[in-house]
Short mmCIF file of C-alpha atoms and ligand atoms in Angstrom, two decimals:
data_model
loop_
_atom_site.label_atom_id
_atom_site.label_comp_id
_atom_site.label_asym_id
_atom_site.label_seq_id
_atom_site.Cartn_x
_atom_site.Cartn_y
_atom_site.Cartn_z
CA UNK F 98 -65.97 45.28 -21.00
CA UNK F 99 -68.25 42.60 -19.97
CA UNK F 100 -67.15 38.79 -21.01
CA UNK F 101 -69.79 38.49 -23.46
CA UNK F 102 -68.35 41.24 -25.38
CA UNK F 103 -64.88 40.35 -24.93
CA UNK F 104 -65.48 36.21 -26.34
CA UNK F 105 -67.57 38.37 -29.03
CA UNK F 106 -64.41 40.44 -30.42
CA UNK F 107 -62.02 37.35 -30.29
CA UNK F 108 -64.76 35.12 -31.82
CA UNK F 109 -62.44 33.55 -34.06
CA UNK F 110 -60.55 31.90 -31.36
CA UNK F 111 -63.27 30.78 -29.28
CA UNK F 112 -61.29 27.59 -29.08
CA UNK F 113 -58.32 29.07 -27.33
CA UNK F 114 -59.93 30.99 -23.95
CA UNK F 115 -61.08 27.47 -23.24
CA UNK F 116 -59.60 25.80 -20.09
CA UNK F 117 -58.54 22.33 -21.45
CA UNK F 118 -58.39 21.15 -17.37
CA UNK F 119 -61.66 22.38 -16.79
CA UNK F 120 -63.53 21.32 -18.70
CA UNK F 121 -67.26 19.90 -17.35
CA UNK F 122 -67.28 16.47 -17.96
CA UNK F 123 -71.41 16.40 -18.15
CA UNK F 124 -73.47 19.72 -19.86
CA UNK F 125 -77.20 19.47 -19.74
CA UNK F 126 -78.78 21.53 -22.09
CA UNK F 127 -82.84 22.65 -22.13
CA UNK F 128 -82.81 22.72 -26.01
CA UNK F 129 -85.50 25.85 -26.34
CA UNK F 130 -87.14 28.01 -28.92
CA UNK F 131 -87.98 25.70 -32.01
CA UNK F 132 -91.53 26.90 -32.20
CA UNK F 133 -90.43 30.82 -31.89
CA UNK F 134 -87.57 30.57 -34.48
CA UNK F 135 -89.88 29.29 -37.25
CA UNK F 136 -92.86 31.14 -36.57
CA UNK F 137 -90.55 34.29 -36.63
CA UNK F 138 -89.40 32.87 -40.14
CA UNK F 139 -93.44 32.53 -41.54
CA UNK F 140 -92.91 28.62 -41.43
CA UNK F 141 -94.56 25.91 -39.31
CA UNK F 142 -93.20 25.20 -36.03
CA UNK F 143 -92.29 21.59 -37.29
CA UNK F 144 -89.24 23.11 -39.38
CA UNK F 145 -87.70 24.35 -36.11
CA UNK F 146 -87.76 20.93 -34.44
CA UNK F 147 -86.08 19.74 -38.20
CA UNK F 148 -83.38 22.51 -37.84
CA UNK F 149 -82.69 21.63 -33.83
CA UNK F 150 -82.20 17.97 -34.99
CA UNK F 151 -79.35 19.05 -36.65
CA UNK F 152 -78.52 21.33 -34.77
CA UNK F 153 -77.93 19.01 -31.99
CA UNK F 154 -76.00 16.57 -33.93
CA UNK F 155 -73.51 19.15 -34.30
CA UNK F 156 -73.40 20.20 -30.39
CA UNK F 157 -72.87 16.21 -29.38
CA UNK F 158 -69.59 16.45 -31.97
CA UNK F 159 -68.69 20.15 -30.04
CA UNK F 160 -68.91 18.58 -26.68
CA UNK F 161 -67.23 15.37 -27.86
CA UNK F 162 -64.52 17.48 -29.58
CA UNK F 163 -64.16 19.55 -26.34
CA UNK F 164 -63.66 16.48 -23.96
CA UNK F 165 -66.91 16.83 -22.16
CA UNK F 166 -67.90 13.24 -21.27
CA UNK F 167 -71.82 13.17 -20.99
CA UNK F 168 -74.54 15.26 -22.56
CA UNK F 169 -78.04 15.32 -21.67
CA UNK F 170 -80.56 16.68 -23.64
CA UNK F 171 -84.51 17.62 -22.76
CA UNK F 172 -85.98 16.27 -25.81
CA UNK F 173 -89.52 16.19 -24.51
CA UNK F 174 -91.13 16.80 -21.10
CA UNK F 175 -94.29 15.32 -19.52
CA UNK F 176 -95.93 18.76 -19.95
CA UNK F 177 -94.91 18.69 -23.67
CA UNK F 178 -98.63 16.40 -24.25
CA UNK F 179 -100.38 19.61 -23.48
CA UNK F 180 -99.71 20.36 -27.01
CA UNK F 181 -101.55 20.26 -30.11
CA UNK F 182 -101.82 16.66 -31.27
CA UNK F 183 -100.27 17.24 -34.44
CA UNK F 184 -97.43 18.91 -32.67
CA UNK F 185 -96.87 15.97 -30.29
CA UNK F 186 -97.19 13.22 -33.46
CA UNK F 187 -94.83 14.98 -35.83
CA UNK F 188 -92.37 14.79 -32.68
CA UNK F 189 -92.80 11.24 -32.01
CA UNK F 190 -92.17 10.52 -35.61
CA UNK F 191 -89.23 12.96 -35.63
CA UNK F 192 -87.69 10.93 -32.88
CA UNK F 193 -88.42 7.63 -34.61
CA UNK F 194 -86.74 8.67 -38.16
CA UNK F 195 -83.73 10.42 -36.45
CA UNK F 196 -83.27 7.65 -34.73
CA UNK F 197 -83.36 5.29 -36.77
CA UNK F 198 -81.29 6.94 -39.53
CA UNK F 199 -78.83 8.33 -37.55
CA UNK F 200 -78.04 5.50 -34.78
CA UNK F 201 -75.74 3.83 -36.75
CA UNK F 202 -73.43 6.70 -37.19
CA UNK F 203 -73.85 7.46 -33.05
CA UNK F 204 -72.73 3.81 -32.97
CA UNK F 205 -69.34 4.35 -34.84
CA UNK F 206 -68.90 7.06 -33.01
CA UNK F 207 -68.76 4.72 -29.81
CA UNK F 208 -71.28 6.86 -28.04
CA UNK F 209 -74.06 5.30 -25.83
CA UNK F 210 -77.18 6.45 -26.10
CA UNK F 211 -79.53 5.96 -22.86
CA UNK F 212 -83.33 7.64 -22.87
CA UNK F 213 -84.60 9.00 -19.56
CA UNK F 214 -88.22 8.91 -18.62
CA UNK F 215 -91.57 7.24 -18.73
CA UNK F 216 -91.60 5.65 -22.65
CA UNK F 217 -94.64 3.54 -21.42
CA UNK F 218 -97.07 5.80 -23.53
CA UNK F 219 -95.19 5.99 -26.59
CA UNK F 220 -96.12 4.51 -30.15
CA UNK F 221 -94.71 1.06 -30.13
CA UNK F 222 -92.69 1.51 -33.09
CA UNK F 223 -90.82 4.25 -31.20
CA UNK F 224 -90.60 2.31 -28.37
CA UNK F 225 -88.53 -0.35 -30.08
CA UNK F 226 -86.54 2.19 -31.68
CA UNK F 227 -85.78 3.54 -28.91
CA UNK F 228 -84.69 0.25 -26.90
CA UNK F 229 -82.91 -1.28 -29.87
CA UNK F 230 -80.25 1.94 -30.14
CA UNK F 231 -79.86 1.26 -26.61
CA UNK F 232 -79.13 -2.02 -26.62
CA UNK F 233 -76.76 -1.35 -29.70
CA UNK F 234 -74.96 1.43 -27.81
CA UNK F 235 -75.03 0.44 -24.25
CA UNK F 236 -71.11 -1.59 -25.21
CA UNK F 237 -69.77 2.36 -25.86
CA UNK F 238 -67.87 4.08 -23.50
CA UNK F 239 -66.24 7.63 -25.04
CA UNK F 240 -69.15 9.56 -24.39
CA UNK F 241 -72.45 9.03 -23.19
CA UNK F 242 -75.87 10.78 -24.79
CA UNK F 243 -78.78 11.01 -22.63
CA UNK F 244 -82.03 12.09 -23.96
CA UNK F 245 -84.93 12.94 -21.96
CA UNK F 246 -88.23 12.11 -23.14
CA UNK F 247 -91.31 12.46 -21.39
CA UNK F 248 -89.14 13.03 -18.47
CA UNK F 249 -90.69 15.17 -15.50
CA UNK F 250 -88.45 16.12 -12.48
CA UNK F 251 -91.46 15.89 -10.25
CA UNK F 252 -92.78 12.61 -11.11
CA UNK F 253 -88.79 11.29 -10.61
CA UNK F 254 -88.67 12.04 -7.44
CA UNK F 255 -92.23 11.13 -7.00
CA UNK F 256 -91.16 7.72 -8.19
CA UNK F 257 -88.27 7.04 -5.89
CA UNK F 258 -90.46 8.50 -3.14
CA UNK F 259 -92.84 5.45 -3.26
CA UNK F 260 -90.85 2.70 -4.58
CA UNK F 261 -88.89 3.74 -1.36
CA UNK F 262 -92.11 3.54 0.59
CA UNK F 263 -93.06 0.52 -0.86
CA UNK F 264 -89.45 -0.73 0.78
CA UNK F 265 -89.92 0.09 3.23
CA UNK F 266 -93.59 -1.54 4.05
CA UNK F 267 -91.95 -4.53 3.17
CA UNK F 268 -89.03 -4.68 5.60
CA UNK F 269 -86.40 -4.88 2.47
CA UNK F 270 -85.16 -0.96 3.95
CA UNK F 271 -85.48 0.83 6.86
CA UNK F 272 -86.89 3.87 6.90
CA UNK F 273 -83.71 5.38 9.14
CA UNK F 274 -81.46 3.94 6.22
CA UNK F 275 -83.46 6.75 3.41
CA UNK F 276 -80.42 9.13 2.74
CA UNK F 277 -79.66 11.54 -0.28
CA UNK F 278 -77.02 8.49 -1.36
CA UNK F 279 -79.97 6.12 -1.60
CA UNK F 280 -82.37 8.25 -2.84
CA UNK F 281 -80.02 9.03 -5.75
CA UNK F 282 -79.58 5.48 -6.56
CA UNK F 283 -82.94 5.00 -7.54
CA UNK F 284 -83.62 7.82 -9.72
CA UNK F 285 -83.84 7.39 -13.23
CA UNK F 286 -80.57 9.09 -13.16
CA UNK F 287 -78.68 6.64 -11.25
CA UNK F 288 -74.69 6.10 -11.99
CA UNK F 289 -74.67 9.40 -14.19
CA UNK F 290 -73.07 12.24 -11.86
CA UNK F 291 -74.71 15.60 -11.47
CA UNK F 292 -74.22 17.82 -14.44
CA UNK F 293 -71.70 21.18 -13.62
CA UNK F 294 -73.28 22.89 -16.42
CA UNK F 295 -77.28 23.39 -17.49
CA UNK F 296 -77.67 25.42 -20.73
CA UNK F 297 -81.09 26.91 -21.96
CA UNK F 298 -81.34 28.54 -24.96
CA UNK F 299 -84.17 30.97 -26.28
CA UNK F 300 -83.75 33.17 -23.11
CA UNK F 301 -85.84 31.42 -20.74
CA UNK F 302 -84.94 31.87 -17.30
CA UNK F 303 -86.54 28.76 -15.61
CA UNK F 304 -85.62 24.86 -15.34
CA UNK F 305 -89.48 23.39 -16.88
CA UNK F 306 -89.57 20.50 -14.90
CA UNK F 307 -85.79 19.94 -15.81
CA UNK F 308 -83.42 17.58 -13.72
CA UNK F 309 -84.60 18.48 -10.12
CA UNK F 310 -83.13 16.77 -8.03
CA UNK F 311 -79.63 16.14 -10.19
CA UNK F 312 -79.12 20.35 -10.67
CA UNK F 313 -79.20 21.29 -7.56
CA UNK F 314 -75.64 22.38 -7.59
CA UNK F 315 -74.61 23.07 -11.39
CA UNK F 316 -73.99 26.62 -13.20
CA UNK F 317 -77.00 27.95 -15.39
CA UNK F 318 -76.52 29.50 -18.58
CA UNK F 319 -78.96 31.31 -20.36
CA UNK F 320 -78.54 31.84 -24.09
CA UNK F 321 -80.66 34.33 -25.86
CA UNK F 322 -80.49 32.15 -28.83
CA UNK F 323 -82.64 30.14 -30.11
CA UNK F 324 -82.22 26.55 -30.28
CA UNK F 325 -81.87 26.44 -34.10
CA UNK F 326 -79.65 28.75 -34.00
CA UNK F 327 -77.17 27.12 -31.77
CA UNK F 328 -73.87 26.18 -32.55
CA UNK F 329 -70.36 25.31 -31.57
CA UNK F 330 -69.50 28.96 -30.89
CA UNK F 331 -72.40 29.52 -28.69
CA UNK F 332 -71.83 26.24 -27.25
CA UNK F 333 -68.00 27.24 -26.52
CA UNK F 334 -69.56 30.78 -25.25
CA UNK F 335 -71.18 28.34 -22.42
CA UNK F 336 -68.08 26.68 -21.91
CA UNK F 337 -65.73 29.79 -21.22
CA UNK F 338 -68.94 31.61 -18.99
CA UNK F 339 -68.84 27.93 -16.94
CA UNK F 340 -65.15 28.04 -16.45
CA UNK F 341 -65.12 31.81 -15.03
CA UNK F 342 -67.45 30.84 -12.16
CA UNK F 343 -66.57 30.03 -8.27
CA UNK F 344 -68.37 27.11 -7.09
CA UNK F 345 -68.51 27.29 -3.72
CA UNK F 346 -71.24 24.55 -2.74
CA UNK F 347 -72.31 26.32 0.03
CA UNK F 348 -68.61 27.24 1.76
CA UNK F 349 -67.00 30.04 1.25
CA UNK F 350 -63.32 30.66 -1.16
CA UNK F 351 -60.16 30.42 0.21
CA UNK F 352 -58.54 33.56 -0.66
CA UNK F 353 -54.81 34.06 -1.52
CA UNK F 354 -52.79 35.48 1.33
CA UNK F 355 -55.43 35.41 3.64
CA UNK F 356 -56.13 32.49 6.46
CA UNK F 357 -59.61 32.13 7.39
CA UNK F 358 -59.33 34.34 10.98
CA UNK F 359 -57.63 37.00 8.67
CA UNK F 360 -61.05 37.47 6.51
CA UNK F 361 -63.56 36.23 9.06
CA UNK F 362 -65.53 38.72 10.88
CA UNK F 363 -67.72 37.92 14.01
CA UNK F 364 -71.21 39.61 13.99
CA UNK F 365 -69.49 41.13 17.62
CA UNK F 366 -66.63 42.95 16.28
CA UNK F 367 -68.71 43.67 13.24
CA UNK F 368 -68.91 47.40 14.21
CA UNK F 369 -65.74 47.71 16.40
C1 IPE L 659 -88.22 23.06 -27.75
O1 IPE L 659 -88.70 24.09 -28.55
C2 IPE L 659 -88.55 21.70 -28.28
C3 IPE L 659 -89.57 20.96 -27.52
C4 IPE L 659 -90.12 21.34 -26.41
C5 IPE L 659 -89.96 19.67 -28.07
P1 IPE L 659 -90.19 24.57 -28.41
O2 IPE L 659 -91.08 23.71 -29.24
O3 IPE L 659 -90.59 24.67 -26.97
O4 IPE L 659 -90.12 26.02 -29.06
P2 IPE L 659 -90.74 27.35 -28.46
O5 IPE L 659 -90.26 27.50 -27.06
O6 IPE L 659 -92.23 27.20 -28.53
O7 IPE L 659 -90.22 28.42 -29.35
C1 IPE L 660 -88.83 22.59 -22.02
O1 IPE L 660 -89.27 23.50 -22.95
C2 IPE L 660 -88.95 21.20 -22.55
C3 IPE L 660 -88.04 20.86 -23.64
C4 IPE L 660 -87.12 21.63 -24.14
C5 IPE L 660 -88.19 19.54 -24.15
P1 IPE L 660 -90.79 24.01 -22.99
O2 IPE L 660 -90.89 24.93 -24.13
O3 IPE L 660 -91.72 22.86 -22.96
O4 IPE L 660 -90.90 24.78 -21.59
P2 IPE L 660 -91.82 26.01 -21.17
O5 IPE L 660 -93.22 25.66 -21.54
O6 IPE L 660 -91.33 27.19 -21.92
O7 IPE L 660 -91.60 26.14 -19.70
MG1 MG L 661 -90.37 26.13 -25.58
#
């Protein structure tokens, strides 16, 4: 019986197959599928963006619940002003209500908030919604939210690429010193560490521009829901999947009762 079925029959007790002492301390999540699960429903695509609002209210009290540490959401991705206009303006303003109704709650909650990308072309309203529940929340230090707006992996690493350059030309660096530690430091990233886990619901089976650089090394999970749709169970579901995996990081697993020479074959006495 495959896992999926197995968490599916002891659904009640989700809770219980989960690994309290592994639990990842950061979970990025590609929150997919708005659009699809209210067209599907004969409504406008702006009621599934309402639904995964609340939606991920409830998934940043899951992951605080659980003990995860850090959560980082893709709320909107440089690609995302390809859209319809009216698309892209009810999202702005979605982000600028939410915000503003919700932050004081995120507050008490002692969460920081931090937003990750280029808010340069952003309404200014937004903009100082957006820097004051920062600068409320940046004190907080239970859990950290990270929210991605007009946030491109590309034009991240882009970005360190020539403010490195520009370092460089000027003698502050040298170009021997560029490493993957220093490079790290100056993405927009910096001081967060790499998330174990990526979700993406609504089935998707590619990253969109997600987190280069940082999930180079983390567990995907693909959840054929869709984003509305998401909750703590399917959240959980993510959880348990994660904690069933071997990371190797490019080595190989010890096994038990068995030294390296013991399990290592040469290509030489491959076909002895
Ligand atoms: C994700 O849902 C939310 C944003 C990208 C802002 P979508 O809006 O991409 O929904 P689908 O994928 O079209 O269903
Ligand atoms: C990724 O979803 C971006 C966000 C969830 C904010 P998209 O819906 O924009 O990605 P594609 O177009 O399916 O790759
Ligand atoms: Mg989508």
């Amino acid at each position: 019986m495959s896992l999926g079925k197995i968490i599916d029959k002891k659904n009640k007790n989700l809770g219980k197959l989960i690994n309290k002492q592994k639990v990842p301390e950061h979970v990025a999540i590609i929150m997919d599928g708005n659009g699809r699960w209210a067209t599907k429903k004969g409504l406008p695509r702006s009621f599934g963006h309402n639904k995964g609002v609340s939606v991920l209210k409830d998934i940043i009290k899951a992951s605080k619940k659980l003990g995860c540490k850090v959560l980082t959401v893709y709320a909107f991705s440089t690609e995302n002003w390809s859209r319809p206009k009216k698309e892209v303006d009810f999202l702005m303003n979605l982000f600028n209500e939410v915000l503003k109704n919700e932050i004081e709650e995120i507050h008490q909650e002692s969460i920081k908030i931090k937003f990750i990308g280029d808010l340069t072309p952003f309404p200014e309203s937004l903009k100082t919604t957006l820097n004051s529940s920062e600068d409320l929340t940046k004190g907080n230090s239970d859990f950290t939210l990270n929210v991605c707006v007009n946030y491109g992996g590309r034009q991240e690493i882009v970005k360190v690429a020539k403010k490195l350059a520009l370092k460089s030309i000027s003698g502050e660096i040298k170009p021997s010193e560029v490493n993957e530690e220093l490079f790290n430091s100056e993405l927009l990233t910096q001081g967060i560490k790499d998330p174990e886990l990526l979700i993406r619901t609504s089935g998707e089976k590619r990253i969109s521009n997600f987190l280069l650089w940082q999930l180079a090394y983390s567990e995907i999970y693909i959840s054929e829901v869709l984003w509305p749709d998401f909750n703590e169970d399917e959240f959980l579901k993510a959880i348990i999947d994660y904690q069933s995996r071997h990371r190797r990081f490019g080595g190989i697993e010890s096994l038990p009762n068995k030294s390296f020479e013991d399990s290592f074959c040469s290509p030489l006495n491959k076909y002895d």
